[in-house]
Coordinates of C-alpha atoms in Angstrom, one line a residue:
Chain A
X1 CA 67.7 87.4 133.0
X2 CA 70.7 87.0 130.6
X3 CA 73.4 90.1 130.2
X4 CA 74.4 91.2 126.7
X5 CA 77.0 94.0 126.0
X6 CA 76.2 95.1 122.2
X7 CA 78.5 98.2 121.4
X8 CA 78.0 100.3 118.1
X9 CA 81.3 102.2 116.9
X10 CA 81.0 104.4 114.2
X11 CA 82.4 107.5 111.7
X12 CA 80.4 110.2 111.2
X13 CA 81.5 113.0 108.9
X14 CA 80.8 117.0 110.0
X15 CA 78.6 118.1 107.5
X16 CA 78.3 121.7 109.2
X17 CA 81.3 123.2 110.9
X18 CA 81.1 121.9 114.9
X19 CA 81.4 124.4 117.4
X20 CA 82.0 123.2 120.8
X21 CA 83.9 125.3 123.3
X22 CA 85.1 125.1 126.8
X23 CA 85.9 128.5 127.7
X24 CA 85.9 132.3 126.2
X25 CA 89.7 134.1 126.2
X26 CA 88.1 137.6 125.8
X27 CA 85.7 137.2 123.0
X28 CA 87.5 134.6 121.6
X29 CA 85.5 131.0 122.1
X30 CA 88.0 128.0 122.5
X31 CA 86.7 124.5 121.2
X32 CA 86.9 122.0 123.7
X33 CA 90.4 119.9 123.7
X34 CA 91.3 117.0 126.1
X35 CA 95.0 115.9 127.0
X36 CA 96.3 112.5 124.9
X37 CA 99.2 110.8 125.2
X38 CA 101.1 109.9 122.2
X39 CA 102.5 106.6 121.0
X40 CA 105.7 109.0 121.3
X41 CA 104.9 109.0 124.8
X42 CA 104.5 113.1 124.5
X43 CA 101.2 114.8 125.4
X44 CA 99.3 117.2 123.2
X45 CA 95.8 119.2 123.5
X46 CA 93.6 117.7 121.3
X47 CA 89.9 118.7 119.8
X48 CA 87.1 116.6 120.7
X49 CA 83.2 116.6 121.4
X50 CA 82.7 115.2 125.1
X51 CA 80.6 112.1 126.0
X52 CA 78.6 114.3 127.8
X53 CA 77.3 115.9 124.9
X54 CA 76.6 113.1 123.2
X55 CA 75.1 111.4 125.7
X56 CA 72.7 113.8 126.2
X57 CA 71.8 114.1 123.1
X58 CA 71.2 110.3 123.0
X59 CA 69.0 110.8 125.9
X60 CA 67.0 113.6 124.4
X61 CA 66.4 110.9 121.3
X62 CA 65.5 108.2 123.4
X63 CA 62.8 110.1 125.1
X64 CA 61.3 112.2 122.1
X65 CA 61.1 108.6 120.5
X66 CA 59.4 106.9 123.5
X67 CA 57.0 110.3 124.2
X68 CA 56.2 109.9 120.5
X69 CA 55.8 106.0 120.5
X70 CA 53.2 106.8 123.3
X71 CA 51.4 109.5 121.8
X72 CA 52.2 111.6 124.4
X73 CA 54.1 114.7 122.2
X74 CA 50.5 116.0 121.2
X75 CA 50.1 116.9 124.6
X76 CA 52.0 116.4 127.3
X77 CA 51.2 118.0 129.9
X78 CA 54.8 116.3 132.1
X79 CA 55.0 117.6 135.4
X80 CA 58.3 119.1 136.4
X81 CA 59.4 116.1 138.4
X82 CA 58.7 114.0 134.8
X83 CA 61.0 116.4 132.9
X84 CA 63.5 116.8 135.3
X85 CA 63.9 112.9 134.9
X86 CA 63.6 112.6 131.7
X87 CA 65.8 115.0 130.1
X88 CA 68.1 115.6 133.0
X89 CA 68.1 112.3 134.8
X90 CA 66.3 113.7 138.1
X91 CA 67.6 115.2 141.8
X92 CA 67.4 113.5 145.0
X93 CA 64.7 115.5 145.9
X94 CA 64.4 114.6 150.0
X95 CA 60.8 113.1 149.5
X96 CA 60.6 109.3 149.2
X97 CA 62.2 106.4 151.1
X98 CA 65.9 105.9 149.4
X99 CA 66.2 103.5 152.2
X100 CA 64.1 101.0 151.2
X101 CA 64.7 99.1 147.5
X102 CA 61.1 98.5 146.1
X103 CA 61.9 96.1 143.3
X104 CA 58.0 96.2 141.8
X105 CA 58.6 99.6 141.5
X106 CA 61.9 99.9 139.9
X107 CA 60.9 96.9 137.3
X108 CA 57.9 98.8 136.5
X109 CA 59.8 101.6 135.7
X110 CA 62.1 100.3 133.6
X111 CA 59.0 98.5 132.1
X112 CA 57.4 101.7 131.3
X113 CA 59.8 103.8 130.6
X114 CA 63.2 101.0 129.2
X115 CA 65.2 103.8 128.1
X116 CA 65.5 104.7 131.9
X117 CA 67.0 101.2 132.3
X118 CA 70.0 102.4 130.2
X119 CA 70.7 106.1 131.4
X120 CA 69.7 105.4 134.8
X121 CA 68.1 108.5 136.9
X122 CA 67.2 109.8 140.0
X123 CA 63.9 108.4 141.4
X124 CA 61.6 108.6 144.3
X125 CA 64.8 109.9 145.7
X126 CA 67.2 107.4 145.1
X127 CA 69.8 107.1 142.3
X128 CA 69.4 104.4 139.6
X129 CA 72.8 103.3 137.9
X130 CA 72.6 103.5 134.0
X131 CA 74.3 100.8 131.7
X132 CA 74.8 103.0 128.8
X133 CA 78.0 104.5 128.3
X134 CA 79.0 106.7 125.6
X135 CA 82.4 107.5 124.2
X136 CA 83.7 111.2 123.7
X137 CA 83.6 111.9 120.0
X138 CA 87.3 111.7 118.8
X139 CA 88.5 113.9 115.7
X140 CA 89.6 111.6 113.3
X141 CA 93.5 112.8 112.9
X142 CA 97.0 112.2 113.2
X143 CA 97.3 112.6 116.8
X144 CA 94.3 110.1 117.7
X145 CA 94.2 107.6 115.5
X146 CA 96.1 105.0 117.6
X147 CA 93.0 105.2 119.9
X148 CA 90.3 104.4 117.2
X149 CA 89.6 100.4 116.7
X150 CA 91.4 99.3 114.0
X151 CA 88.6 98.7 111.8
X152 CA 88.3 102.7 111.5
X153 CA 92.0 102.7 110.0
X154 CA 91.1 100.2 107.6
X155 CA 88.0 102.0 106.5
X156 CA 90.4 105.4 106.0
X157 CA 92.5 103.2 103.9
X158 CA 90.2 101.5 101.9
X159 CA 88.5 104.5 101.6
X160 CA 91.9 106.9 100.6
X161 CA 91.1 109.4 103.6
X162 CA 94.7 110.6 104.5
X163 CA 95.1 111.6 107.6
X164 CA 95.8 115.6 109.1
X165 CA 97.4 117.0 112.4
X166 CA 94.3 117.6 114.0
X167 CA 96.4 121.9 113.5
X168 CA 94.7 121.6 109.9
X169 CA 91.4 120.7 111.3
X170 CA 90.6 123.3 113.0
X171 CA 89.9 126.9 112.0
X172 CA 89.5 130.7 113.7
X173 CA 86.1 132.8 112.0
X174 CA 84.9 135.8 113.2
X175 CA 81.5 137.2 113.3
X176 CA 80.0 140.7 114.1
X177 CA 76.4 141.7 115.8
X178 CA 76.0 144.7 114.1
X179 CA 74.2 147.9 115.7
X180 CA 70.8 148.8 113.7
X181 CA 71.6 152.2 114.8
X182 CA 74.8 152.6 112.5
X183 CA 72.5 152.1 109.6
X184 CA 70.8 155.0 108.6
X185 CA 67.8 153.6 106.3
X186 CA 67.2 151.8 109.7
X187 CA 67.7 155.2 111.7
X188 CA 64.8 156.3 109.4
X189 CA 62.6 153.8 111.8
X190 CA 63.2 155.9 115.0
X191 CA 60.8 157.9 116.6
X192 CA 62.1 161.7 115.6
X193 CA 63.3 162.3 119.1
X194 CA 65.5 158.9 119.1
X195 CA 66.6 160.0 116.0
X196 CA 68.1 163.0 117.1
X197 CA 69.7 161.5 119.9
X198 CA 70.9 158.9 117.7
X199 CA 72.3 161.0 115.7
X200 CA 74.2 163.1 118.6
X201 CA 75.4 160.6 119.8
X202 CA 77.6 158.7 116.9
X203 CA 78.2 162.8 116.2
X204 CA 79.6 162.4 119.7
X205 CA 81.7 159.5 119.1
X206 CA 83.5 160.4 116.2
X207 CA 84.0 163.9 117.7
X208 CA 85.9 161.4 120.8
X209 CA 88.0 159.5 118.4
X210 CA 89.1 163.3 116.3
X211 CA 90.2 164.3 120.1
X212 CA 91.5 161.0 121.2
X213 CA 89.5 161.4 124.3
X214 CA 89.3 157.3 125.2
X215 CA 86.4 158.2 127.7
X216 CA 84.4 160.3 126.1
X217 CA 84.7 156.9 123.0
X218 CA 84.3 154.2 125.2
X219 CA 81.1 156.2 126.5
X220 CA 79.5 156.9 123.3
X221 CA 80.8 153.7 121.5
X222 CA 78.2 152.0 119.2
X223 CA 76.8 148.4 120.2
X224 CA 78.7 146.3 117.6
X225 CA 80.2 143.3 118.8
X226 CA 82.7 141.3 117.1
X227 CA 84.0 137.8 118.5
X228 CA 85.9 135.3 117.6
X229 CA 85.5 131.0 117.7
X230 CA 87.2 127.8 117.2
X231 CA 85.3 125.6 115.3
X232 CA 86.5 121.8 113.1
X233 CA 86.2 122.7 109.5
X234 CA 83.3 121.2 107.6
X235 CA 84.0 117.7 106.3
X236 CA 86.3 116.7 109.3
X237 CA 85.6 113.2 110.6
X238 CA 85.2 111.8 114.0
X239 CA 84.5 108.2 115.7
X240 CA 82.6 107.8 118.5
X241 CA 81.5 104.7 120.4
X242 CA 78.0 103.5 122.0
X243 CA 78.0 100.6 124.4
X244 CA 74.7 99.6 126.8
X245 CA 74.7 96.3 129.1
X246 CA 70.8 94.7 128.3
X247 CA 69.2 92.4 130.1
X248 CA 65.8 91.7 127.9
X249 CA 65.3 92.1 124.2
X250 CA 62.8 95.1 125.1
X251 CA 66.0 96.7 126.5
X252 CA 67.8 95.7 123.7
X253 CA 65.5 97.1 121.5
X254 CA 65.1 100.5 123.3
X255 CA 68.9 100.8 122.8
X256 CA 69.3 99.8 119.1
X257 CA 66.7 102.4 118.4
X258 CA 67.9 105.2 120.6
X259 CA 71.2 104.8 118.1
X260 CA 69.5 104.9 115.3
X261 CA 67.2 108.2 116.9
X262 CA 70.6 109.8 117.7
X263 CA 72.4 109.0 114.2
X264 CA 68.9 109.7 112.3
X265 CA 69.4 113.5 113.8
X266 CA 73.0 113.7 114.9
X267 CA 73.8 117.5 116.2
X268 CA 76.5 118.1 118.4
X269 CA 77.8 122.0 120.3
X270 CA 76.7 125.1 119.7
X271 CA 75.6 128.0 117.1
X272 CA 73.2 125.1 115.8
X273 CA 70.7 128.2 114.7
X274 CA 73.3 129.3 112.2
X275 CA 75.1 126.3 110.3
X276 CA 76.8 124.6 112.8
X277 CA 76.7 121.2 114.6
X278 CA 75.2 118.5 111.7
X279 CA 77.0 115.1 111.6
X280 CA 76.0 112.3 109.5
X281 CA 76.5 108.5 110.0
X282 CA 79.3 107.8 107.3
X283 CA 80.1 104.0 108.7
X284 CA 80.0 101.7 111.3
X285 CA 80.1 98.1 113.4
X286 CA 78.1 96.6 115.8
X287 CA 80.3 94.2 118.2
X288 CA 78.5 91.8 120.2
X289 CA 80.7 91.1 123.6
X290 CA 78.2 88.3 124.7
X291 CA 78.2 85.0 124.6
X292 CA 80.9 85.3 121.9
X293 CA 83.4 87.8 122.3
X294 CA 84.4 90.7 119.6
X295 CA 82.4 89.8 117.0
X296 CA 81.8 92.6 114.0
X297 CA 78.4 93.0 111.8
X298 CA 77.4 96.2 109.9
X299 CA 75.0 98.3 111.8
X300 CA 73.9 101.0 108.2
X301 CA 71.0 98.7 107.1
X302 CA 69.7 96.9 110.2
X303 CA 69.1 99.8 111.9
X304 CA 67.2 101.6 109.4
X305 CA 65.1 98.3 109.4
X306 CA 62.7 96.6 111.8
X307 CA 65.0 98.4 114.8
X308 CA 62.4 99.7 117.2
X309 CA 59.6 97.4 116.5
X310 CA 59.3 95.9 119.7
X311 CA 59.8 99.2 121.8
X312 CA 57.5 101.2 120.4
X313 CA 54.5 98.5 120.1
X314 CA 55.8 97.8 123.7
X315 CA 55.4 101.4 125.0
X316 CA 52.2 102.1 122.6
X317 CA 50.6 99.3 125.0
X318 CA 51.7 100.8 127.9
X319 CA 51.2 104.8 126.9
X320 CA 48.2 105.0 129.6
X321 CA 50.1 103.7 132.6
X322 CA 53.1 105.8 131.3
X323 CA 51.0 108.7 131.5
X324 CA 49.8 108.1 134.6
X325 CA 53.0 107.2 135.9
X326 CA 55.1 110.6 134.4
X327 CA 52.1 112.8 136.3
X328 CA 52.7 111.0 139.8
X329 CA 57.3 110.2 139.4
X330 CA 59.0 112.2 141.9
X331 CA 62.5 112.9 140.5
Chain B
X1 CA 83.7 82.3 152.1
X2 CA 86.7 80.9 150.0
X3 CA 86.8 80.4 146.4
X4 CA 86.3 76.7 145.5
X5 CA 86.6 76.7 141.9
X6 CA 90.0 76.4 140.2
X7 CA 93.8 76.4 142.1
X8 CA 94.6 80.1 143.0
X9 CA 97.9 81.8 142.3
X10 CA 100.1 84.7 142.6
X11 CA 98.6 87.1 139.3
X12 CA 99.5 89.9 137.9
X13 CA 96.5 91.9 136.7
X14 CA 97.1 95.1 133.8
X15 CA 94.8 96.8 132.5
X16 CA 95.8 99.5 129.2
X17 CA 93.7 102.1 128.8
X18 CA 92.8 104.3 125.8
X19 CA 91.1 107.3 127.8
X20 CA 92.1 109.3 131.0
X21 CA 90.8 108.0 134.0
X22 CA 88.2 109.2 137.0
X23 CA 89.0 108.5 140.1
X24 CA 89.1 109.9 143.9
X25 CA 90.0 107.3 145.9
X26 CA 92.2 103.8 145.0
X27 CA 90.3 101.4 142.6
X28 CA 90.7 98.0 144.6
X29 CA 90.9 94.8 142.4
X30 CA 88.1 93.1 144.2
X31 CA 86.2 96.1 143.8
X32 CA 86.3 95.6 140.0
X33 CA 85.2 91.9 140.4
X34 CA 82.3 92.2 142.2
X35 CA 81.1 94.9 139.9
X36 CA 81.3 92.7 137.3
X37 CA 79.9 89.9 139.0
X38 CA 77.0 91.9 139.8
X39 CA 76.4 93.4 136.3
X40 CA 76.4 89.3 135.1
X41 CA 73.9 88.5 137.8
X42 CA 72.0 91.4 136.8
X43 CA 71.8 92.3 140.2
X44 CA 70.8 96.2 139.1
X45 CA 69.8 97.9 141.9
X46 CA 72.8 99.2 144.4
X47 CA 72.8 97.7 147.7
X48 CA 72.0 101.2 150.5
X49 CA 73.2 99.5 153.7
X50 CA 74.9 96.2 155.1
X51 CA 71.8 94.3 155.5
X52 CA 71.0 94.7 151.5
X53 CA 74.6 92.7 150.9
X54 CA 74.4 89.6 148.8
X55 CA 77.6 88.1 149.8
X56 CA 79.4 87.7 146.4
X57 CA 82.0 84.5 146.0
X58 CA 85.1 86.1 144.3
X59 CA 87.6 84.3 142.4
X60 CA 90.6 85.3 145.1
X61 CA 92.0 84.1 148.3
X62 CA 90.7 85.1 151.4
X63 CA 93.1 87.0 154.0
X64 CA 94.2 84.5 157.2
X65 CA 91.7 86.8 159.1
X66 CA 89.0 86.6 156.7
X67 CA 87.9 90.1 156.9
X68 CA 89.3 90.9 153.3
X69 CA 90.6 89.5 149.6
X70 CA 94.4 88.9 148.8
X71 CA 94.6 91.4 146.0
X72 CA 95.7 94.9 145.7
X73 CA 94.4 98.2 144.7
X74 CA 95.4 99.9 140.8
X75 CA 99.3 100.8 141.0
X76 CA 100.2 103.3 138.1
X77 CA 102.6 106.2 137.6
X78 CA 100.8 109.5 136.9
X79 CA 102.3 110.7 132.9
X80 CA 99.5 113.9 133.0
X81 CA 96.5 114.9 134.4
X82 CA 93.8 117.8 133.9
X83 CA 90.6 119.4 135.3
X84 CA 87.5 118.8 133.2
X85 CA 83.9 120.1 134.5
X86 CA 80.4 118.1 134.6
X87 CA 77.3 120.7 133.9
X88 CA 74.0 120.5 134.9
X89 CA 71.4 122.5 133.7
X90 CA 67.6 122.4 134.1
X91 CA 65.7 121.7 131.1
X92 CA 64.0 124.4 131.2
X93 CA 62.9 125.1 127.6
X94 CA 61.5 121.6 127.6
X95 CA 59.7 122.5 130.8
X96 CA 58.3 125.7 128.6
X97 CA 57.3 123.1 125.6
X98 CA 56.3 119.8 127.1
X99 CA 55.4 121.1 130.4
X100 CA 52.3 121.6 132.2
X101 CA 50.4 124.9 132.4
X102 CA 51.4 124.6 136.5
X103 CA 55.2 125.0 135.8
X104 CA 55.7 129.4 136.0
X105 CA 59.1 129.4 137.7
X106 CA 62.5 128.1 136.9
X107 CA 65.1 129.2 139.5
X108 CA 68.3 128.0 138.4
X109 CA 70.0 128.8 141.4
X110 CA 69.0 127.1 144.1
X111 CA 66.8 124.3 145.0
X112 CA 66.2 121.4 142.8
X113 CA 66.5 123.6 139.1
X114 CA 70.2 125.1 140.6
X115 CA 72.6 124.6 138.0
X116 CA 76.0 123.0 138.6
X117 CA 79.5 123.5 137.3
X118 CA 81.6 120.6 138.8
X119 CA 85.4 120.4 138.0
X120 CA 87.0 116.7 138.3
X121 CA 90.1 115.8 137.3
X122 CA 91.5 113.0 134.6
X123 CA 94.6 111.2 135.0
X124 CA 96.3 109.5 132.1
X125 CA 98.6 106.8 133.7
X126 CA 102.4 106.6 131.7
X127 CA 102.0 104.2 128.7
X128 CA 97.9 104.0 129.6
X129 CA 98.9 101.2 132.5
X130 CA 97.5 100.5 135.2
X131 CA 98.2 97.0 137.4
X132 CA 97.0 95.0 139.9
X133 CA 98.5 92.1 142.3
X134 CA 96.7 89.5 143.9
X135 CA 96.4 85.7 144.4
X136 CA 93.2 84.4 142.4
X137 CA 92.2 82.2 139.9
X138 CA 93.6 83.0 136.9
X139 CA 90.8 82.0 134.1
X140 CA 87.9 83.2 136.8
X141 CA 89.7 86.5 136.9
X142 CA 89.5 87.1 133.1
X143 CA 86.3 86.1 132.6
X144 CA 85.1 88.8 135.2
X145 CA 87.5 91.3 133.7
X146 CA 86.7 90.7 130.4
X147 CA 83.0 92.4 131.1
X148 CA 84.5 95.6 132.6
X149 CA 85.2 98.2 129.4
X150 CA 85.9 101.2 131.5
X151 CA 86.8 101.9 134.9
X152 CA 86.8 104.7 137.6
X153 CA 84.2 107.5 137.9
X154 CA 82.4 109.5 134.9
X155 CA 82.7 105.8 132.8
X156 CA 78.8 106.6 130.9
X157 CA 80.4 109.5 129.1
X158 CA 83.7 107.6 128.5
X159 CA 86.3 107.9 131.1
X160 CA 88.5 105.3 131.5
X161 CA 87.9 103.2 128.4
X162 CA 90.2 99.9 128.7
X163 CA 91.7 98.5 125.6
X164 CA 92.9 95.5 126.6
X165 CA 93.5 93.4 130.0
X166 CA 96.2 91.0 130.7
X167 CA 96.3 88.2 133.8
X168 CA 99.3 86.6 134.1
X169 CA 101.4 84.0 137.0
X170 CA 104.1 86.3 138.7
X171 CA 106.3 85.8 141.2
X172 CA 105.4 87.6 144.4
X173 CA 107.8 89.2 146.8
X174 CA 108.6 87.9 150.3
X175 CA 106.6 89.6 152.6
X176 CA 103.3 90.5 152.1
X177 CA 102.5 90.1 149.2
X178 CA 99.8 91.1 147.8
X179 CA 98.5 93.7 150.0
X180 CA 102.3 95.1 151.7
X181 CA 105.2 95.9 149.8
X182 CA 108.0 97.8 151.7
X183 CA 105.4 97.7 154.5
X184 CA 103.0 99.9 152.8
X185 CA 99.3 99.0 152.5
X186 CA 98.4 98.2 148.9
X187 CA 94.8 97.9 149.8
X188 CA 92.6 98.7 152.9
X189 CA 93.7 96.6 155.6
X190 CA 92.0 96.5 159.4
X191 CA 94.4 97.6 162.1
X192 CA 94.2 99.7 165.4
X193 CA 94.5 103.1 163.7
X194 CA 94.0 104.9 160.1
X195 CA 91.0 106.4 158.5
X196 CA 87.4 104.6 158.7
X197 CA 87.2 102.1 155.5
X198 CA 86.1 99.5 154.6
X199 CA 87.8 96.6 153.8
X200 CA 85.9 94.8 151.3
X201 CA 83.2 96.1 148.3
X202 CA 81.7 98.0 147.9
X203 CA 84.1 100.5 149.2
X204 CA 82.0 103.3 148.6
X205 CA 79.5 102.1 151.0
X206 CA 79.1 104.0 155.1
X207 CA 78.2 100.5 156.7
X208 CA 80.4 98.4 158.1
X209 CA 83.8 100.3 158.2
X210 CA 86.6 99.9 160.5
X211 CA 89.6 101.3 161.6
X212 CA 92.1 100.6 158.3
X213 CA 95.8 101.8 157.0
X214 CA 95.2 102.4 153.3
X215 CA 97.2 103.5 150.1

């Protein structure tokens, strides 16, 4: 059993706005910022997706695409324990021996199911370690640039990207829910009894605001609600990196196509249901750490290739035991 | 066991790192190398208790009393830090979709559906540095190091992302070196009093700890 460490670093451009916040201010939605050092040595706020969003979303990938190599999306029919694990990486439940290590049943796990292998879990109540990290997803700007491999300066260079303060990268938008009852064709829809009260009551309100009587307006105010967000402005660019320890060229496999499922699909934060979120792969490297060290190939056209091949024939073979094995997992 | 490979020396050990790093507790040198050495091996599945332990052979000198490695925990000055939050939620729209007809409840707050909202906190190091002291085996060092990408806690969503290491000879202090400087611990070290640690990886582990002054 030979390690390999194959990492994937890439650009992907925002082809929707990305909205992804860490806290409301009000009703204002702040996007998500991490401290960063400077080569000035000062430290700024800067905009970035987290790993853990990413991540996830690699794991949702990676088990749509084994479920579907199986057959299994048709119908299902996973037990709670089997989607716990599988899209949230399982609980220590309290039922099962964590004390004892049955090897035959962790290699037929990760035989089964080899995405497990790289995002770990908790199962049969005891915690697997992945070998799959994932980078946060870095704004491509001014203030993080020294971070990103150099290979991503060249490719802004070569490509004549110039660089912003990550200031000009983000934006402020506002959006209203509006309230039906404001709208009087809509009105029209009311029962004649809600209409009438309807109608007494914006009477009401604007009878508040004539007297300035605050309480009687906040009482009687209409349901409209405006807020506010954060969001990285269409066409920004960020770089991101994927990097898995495999120990088999199943594993192997199982990775290179759970990229390829992620950057295939590639949706990151919120407000997804109304233009927001869509990334697409723009360029990147493939650097093989073992038994050479640092070495760069282009990842576009192999993974649109024969990438997956072996997985999916692999879990196809298996899809019965997988079944069987997904209705019994306690996780 | 002592290491019978190469001639061992005084070694400086730095690390520069590109992302904040996760961390609760002191992230021993030796620590690092037997992760390392255990992610070559493949050997995948956590150890739970003492009598799981495959003794692992690490490129450094051994204490004179054996019961720990010459080499120091991370040393670094603290340039910023911040609280970040983990989330956990239950998947329960996929439980809805994929799910069986026997799933009817969610509760998502308590039991094994609770959701979490954890807070941890990052620390970026001044100039991204972190460094290490011990007496080892230089080229057996680097080649162990040269496998580890990230380090502390939180390191599969991208904490702690190194960018480079270095190893180089130094010239160690008078007395204690590695593990004392001014006669403070710079790793866990047995002794009659102090906190219940253990003294050689994995650190995390209940079994096996003594009696040790720590960083």
């Amino acid at each position: 059993m030979s390690m390999k460490i194959t990492r994937y670093e890439f650009i992907a451009r925002a082809v929707d706005p990305i909205a992804h916040h860490e806290e409301n201010l009000g009703n204002m939605s702040v996007f998500m910022r991490k401290r960063m050092m400077l080569p000035n040595g000062t430290v700024q706020r800067v905009p970035y997706v987290t790993g853990d969003s990413i991540r996830h979303k690699s794991r949702e990938a990676a088990v749509y695409a084994t479920l579907d190599a199986a057959g299994l999306l048709s119908d299902p029919q996973l037990t709670e324990g089997a989607l716990r694990l599988l899209f949230a990486g399982g609980m220590v439940t309290g039922k099962g021996d964590a004390s004892v290590i049955n090897l035959d049943s962790f290699r037929e796990l990760i035989n089964l199911f080899p995405p497990l292998a790289l995002f770990g879990g908790c199962v049969d109540n005891r915690p697997l370690p992945g070998q799959l990290i994932v980078d946060e997803g870095n704004l491509v700007c001014e203030e993080t640039i020294h971070t990103a491999p150099s290979w991503v300066s060249e490719w802004l260079t070569a490509n004549g990207v110039q660089l912003q303060t990550h200031r000009r990268l983000l934006e402020e938008v506002t959006r209203v829910r509006m309230d039906p009852t404001l709208s009087p064709e809509k009105v029209k829809l009311l029962s004649g009894d809600q209409q009438i009260s309807v109608n007494r009551r914006l009477s009401a309100s604007g009878k508040a605001h004539d007297d300035g009587d605050a309480k009687d307006a906040e009482r009687e105010k209409s349901s409209m609600m405006p807020r506010s967000f954060e969001r990285i402005i269409q066409g920004s660019l960020f770089w991101c990196g994927i990097e898995a320890r495999t120990y088999s060229p199943l594993e192997a496999d199982a990775f290179d196509y759970t990229v390829g499922c992620l950057l295939n699909n590639f949706t990151v934060g919120g407000k997804c249901a109304t233009g927001h979120g869509k990334l697409r792969f723009v360029a990147g490297n493939r650097i093989h750490f073992a038994p050479s060290s640092g070495t760069l190939e282009g990842m576009g056209t192999d993974l649109a290739g024969n990438t997956g091949t072996t997985f999916r024939a692999h879990v196809k073979e298996h899809a019965e035991q997988l079944r069987s094995w997904l209705g019994r997992v306690v996780a | 066991m002592a290491w019978a490979g190469g001639s061992v020396r005084p070694l400086v050990v730095t690390a520069r790192l590109l992302e904040g790093f996760v961390s609760n507790h002191p992230i021993h040198l030796d620590a690092l190398l037997a992760g390392a050495y255990a992610m070559r091996e493949g050997m995948l599945v956590p150890p739970m208790n003492e009598a799981e332990l495959v003794p692992i052979n690490l490129p450094l000198q051994r204490s004179e009393c054996g019961r720990y490695w010459l080499a120091s925990v991370g040393v670094y000055r603290k340039q910023s830090s911040e609280i970040r939050h983990w989330h956990r939620r239950a998947p329960w729209v996929e439980y809805a979709r994929l799910g069986t007809s026997k799933i009817r409840r969610v509760d998502l707050t308590a039991k094994l559906d609770k959701s979490y909202r954890v807070p941890y906190e990052v620390t970026i190091p001044v100039d991204g540095v972190i460094d290490w002291w011990c007496i080892g085996d230089r080229d057996e060092v680097m080649s162990l190091l040269k496998i580890i990408h990230y380090l502390g806690k939180k390191r599969g969503n991208g904490k702690g992302r190194v960018a480079e290491w270095f190893v180089e000879e130094c010239d160690p202090w008078e007395d204690g070196f590695p593990v004392l400087r001014d006669g403070l611990p710079l790793r866990n070290i047995p002794s009659e009093s102090g906190a219940l640690l253990r003294c050689e990886p994995p650190y995390w582990m209940h079994d096996g700890r003594v009696r040790c002054i720590s960083p």
